[in-house]
Coordinates of C-alpha atoms in Angstrom, one line a residue:
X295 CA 0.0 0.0 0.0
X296 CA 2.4 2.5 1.1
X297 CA 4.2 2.1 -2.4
X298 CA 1.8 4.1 -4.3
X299 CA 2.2 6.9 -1.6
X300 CA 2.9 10.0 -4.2
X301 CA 5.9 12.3 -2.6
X302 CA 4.7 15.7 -0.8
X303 CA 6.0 19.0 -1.7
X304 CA 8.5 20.0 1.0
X305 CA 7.6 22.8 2.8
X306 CA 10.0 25.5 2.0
X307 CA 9.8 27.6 4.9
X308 CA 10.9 24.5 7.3
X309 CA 13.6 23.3 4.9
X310 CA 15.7 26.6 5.4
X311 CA 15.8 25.8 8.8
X312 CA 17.5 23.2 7.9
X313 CA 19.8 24.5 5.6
X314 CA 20.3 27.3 7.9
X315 CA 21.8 24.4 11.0
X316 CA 23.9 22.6 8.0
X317 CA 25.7 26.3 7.3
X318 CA 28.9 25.6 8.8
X319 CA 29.6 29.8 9.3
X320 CA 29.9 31.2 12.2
X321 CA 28.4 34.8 10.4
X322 CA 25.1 33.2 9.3
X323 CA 22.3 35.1 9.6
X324 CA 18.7 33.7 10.1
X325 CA 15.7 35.9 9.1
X326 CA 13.9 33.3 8.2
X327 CA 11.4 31.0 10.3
X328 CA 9.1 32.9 12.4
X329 CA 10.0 32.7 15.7
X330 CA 10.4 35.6 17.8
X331 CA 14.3 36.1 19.0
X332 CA 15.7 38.3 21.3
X333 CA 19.0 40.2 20.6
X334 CA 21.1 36.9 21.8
X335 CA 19.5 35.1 19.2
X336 CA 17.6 33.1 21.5
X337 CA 13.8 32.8 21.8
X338 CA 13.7 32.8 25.7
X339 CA 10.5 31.6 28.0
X340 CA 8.7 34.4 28.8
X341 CA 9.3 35.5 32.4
X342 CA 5.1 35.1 33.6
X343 CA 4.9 31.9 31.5
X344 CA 8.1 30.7 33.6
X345 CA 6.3 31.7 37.1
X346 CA 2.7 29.9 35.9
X347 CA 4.9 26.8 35.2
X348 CA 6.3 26.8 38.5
X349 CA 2.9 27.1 40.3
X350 CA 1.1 25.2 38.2
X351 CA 3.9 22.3 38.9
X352 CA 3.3 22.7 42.6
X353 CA 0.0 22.4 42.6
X354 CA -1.4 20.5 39.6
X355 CA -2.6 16.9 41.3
X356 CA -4.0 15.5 38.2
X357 CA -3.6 14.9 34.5
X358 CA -6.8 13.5 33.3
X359 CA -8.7 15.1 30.6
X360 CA -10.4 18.6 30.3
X361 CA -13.6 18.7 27.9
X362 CA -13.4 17.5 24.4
X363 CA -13.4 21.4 23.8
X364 CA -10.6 22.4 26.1
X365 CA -10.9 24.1 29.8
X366 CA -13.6 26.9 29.8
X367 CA -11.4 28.9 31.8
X368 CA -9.1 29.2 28.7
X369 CA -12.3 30.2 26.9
X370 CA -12.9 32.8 28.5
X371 CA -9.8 33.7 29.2
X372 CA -9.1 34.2 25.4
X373 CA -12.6 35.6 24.5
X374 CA -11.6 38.4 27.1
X375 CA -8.1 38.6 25.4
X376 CA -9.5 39.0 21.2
X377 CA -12.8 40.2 22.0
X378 CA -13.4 42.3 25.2
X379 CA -16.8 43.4 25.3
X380 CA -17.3 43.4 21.6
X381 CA -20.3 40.7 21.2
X382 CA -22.2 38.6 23.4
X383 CA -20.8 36.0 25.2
X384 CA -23.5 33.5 25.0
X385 CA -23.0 33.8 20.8
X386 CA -19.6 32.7 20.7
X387 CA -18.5 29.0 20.5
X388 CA -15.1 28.0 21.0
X389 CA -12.4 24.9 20.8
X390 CA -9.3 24.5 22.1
X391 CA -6.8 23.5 19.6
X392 CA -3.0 22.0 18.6
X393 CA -1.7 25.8 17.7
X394 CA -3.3 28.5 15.1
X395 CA -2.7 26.0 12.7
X396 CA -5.2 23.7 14.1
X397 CA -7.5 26.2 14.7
X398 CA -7.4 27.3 11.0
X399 CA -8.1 23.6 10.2
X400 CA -11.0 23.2 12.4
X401 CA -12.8 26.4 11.3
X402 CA -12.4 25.1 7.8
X403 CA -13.3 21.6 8.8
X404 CA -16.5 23.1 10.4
X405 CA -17.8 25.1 7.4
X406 CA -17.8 21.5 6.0
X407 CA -20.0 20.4 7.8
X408 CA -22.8 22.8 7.6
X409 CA -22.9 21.2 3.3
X410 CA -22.5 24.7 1.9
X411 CA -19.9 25.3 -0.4
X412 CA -18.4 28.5 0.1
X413 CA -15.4 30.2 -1.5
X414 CA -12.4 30.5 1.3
X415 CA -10.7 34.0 0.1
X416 CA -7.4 35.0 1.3
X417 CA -5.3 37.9 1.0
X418 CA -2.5 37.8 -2.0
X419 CA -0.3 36.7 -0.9
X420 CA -1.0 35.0 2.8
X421 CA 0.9 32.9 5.0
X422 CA 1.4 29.6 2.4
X423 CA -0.3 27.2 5.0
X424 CA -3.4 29.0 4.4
X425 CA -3.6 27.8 0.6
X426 CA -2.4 24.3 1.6
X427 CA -5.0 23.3 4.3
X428 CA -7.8 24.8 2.6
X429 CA -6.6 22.4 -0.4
X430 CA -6.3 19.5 0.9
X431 CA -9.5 19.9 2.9
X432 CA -11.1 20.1 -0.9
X433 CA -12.2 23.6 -0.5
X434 CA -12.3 26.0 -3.6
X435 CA -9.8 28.9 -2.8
X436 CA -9.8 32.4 -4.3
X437 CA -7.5 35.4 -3.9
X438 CA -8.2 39.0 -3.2
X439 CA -5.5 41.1 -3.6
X440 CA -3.4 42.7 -0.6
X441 CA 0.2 44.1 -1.3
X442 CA 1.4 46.5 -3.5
X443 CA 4.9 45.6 -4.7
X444 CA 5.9 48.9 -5.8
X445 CA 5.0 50.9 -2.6
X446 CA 5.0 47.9 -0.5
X447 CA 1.9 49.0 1.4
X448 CA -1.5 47.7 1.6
X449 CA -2.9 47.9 -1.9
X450 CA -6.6 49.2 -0.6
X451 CA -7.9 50.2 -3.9
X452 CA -7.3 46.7 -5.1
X453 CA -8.6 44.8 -2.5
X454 CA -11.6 46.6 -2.2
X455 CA -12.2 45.9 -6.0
X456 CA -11.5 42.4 -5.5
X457 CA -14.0 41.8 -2.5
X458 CA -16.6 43.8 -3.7
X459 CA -16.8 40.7 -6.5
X460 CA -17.0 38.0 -4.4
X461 CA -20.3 35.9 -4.4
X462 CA -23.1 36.1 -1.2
X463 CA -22.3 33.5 1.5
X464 CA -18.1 33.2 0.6
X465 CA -15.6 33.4 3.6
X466 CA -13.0 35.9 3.5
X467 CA -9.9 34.9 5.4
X468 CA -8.4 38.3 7.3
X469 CA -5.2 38.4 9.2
X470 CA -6.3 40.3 12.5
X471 CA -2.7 42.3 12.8
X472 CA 0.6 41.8 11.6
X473 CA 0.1 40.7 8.3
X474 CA 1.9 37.5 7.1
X475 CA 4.5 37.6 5.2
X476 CA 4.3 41.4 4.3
X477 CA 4.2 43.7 7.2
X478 CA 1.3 46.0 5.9
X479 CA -1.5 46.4 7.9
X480 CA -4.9 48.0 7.7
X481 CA -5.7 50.6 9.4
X482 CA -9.1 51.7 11.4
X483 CA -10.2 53.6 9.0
X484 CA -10.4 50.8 6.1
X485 CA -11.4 48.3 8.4
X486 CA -14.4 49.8 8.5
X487 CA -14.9 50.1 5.0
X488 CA -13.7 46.5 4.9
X489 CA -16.1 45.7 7.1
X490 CA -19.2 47.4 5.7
X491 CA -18.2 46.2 2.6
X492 CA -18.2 42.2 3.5
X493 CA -22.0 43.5 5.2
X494 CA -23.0 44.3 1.9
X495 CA -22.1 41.2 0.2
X496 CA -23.1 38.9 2.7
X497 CA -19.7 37.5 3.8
X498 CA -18.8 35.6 6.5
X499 CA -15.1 36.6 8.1
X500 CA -12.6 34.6 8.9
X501 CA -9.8 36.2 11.2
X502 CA -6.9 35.2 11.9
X503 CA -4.8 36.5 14.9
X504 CA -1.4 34.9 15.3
X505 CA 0.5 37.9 16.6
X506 CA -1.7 40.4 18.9
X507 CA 0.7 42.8 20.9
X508 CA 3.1 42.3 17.9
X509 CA 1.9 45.3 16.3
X510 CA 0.5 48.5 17.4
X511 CA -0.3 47.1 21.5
X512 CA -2.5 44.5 22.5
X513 CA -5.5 46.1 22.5
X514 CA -4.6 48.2 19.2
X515 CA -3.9 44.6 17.1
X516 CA -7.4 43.4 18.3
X517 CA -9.2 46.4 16.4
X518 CA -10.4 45.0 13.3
X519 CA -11.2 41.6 15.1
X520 CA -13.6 43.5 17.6
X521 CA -15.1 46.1 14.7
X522 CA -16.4 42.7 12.8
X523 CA -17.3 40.5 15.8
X524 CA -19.8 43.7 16.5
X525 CA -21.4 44.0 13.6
X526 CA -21.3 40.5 12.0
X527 CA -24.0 37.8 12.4
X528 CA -21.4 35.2 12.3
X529 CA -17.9 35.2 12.0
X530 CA -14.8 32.5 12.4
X531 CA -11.5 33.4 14.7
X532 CA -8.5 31.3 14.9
X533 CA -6.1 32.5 17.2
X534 CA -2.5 31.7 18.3
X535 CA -0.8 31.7 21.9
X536 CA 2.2 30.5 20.2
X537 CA 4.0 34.2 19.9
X538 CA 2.4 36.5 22.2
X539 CA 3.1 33.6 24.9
X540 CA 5.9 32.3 23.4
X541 CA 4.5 28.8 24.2
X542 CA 5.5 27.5 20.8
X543 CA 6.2 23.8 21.0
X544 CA 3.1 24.0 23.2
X545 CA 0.7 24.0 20.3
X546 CA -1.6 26.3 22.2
X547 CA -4.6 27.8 19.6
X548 CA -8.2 28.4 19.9
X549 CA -11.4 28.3 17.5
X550 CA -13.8 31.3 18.4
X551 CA -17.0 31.4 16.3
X552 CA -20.0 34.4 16.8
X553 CA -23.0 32.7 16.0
X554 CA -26.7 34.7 15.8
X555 CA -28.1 33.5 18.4
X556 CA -27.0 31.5 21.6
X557 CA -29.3 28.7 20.3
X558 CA -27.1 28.6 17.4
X559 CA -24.4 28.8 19.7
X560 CA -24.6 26.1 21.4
X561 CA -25.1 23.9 18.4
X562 CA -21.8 25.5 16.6
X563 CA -20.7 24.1 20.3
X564 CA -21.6 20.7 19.7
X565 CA -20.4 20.8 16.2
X566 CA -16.9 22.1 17.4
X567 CA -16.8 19.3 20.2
X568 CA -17.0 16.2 17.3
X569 CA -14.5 17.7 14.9
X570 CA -12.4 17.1 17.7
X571 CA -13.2 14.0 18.8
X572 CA -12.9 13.1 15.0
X573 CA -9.2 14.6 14.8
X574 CA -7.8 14.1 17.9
X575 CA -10.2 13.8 20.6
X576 CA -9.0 15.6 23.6
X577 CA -6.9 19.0 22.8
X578 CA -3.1 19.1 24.8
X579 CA -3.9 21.7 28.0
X580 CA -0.6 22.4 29.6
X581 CA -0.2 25.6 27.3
X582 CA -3.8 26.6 27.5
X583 CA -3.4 26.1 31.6
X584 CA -0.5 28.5 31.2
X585 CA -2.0 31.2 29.3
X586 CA -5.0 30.8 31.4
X587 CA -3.0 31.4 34.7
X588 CA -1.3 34.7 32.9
X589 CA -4.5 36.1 32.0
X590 CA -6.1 35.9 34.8
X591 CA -3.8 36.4 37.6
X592 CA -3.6 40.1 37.9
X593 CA 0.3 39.7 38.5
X594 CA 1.1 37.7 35.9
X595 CA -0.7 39.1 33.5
X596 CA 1.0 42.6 34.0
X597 CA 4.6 40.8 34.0
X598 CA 3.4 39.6 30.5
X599 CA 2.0 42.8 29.3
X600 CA 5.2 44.3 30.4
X601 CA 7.4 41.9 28.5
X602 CA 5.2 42.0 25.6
X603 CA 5.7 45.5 25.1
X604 CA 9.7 45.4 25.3
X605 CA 9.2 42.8 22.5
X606 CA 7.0 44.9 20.2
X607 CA 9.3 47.8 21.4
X608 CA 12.3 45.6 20.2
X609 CA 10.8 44.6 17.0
X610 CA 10.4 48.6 16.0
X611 CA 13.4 49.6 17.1
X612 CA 15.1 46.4 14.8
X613 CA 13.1 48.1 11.7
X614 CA 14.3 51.7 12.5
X615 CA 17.9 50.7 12.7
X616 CA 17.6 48.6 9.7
X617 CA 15.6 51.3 7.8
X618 CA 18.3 53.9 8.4
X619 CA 21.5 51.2 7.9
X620 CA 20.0 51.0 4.5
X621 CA 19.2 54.6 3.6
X622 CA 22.7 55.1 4.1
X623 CA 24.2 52.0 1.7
X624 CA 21.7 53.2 -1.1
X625 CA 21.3 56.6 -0.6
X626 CA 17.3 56.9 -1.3
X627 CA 14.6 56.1 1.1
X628 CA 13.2 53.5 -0.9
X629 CA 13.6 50.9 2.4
X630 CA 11.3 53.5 4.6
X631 CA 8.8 51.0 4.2
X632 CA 10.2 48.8 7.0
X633 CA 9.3 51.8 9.4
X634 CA 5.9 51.3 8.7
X635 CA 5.1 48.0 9.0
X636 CA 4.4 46.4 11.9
X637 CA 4.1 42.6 13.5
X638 CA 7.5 40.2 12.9
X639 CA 7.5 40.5 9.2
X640 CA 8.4 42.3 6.0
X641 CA 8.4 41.9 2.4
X642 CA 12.0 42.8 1.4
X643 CA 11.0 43.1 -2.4
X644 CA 13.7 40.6 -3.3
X645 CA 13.6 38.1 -6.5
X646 CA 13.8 34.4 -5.6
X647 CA 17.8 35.3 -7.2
X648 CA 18.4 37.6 -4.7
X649 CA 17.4 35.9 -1.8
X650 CA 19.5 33.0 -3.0
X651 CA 22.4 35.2 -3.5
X652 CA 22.4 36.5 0.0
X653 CA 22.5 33.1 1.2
X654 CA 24.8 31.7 -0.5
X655 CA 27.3 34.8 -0.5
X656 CA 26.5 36.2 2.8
X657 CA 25.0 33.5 4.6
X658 CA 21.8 35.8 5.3
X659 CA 18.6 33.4 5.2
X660 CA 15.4 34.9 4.8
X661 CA 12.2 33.2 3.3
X662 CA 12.2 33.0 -1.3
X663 CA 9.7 35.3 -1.5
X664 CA 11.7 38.1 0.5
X665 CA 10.2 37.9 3.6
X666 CA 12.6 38.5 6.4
X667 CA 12.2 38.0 10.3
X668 CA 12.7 41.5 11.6
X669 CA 13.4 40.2 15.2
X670 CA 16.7 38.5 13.3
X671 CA 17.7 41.7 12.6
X672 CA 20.1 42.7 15.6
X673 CA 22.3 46.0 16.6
X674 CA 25.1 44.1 15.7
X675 CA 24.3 42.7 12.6
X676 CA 22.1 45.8 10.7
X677 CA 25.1 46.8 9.0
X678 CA 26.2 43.7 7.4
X679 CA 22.4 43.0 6.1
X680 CA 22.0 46.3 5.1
X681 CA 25.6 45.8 3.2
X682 CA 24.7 42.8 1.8
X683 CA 21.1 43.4 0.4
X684 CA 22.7 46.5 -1.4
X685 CA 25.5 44.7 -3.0
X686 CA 22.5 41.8 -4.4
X687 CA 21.2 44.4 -6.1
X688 CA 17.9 44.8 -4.2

């Protein structure tokens, strides 16, 4: 049987992770896979998360499963976190799941089941994971277009035109802040034209929000989620713990679905419960217990805000320094783009050539596409990648 297995497509991201550990040089670079890193190059336990492990070690007394769902104290925890006051609590759903990247599947696994057929539209381009689940899950994918190359902002115009296609009933997939891979972000203002827009055309939104506190502040990045959850019948969240904790071998994500009604609710509930039993059964909880015990424990929760905020502090600073090491090799401003995007990514604007040349001549990784890992990008090292992306010819 397991001769007629066809091979997968690697996945490309993952595989210069690997090239990156084979690099025997002790100058190599990594601005590739996104992980958040501190300016020692490590990607340290966050200081809260290290206290709630300690506690929760000391007093834990059992092991035995939580719902099918996950713990409600998570729940609510996390509907606090995206949501605030935004909607109703007794019209949201929710499931606790292996990472965003579970969650993602399990909102898309869901829409199966209700037998409607929907278009799934994301953002050109999107995270590439996106594409892939929604394809092998059989679901008919479109593209609305996002970026502008040229400028390297949001191309708002463009995407407008696109949605205001779309057919009555498709999903649009939204990242909630810190756009993936670019670093352009909506702001307020078009997020509400977004969402009035979507209204009109009887959409259904899918956010995704993988980075909040990455971008503009925790409760700044959760704008756009909010803005739809309050005006939208129904709407899809997957969200991550795995940056904003930096709980990332945890696999720590949650499904959050508005519904119009609680009775709807509950069903969506009930729907959500045997998708997992289907997949996995019970979801893992030690990362969920953690983020759980941050958020709610006055303490620990203002340790984390606190050490959020001298990452996304860390992260801008990274993009200034960059910015202005690179107006100086090239003379223009034509790199002030960095500046202004936000979250742990940007769009370089490199050919697939030039991204291979700074690897193989500079030992400077950084995704095919051109999208680099700004929190790579350390005091002691802007120089030599603003050197280096210069002398490629970017």
């Amino acid at each position: 049987m397991l001769t007629s297995l066809k091979k997968q497509p690697a996945d490309r991201i993952i595989g210069l992770s690997a090239l990156y550990n084979a690099d025997p040089r002790q100058e190599k670079i990594d601005l590739g896979v996104g992980v958040y890193k501190d300016a020692h190059g490590n990607t340290p336990i966050m200081r809260s998360i290290k206290k709630a492990e300690s506690h929760l070690w000391k007093t834990e007394s059992t092991k035995t499963y939580t719902s099918m769902t996950g713990d409600s104290g998570f729940h609510n925890a996390m509907a606090d976190l995206v949501l605030a006051d935004s909607v109703d609590r007794d019209r949201l759903s929710f499931c606790a799941t292996p990472g965003g990247t579970g969650a993602i599947h399990h909102v898309l696994e869901l829409v199966k089941l209700t037998g409607s057929n929907p278009k799934i539209w994301f953002s050109d381009p999107t995270w590439g994971n996106h594409l892939t689940i929604a394809k092998h899950l059989k679901m008919t994918v479109g593209k609305y277009s996002y970026f502008n190359n040229e400028t390297r902002a949001v191309n708002f115009e463009a995407m407008v035109s696109d949605l205001s296609k779309i057919s009555n009933g498709d999903i649009v997939v939204l990242h909630g802040c810190c756009h993936n891979p670019t670093g352009a972000n909506l702001n307020n203002e078009q997020w509400n034209i977004i969402a009035d827009l979507l209204l009109e055309k009887d959409a259904i939104p899918f956010i995704d929000i993988a980075y909040q506190g990455f971008g503009e502040g925790i409760e700044e990045d959760a704008f756009g989620t909010r803005l739809l959850a309050s005006k939208f019948p129904e709407m899809f969240i997957a969200a991550s713990c795995s940056k904003n904790f930096g709980i990332y071998r945890e696999r720590c994500g949650i499904v959050i679905t508005v519904s119009k009604n609680p009775d709807i609710s509950s069903i969506t509930q009930g729907n959500l419960s045997y998708v997992n039993r289907q997949n996995f059964s019970f979801p893992p909880d030690h990362g969920a217990r953690l983020v759980t015990m941050v958020l709610t424990d006055p303490d620990l929760r203002a340790d984390w805000v606190s050490e959020l905020e001298q990452v996304r502090i860390g992260m801008l600073d990274a993009r200034t320094h960059l910015a202005e090491a690179l107006r100086k090799e090239c003379n223009s401003n034509r790199f002030d783009f960095l500046e202004h995007h936000r979250g742990m990514f940007s769009r370089l604007g490199a050919t697939e050539e030039q991204v291979n040349k700074l690897r193989d001549e500079f030992g400077i990784y950084m995704v095919f596409d051109s999208r680099l890992n700004i929190a790579g990008v350390t005091l002691d090292k802007v120089n030599t990648i603003a050197k280096a992306v210069i002398e490629v010819g970017i």
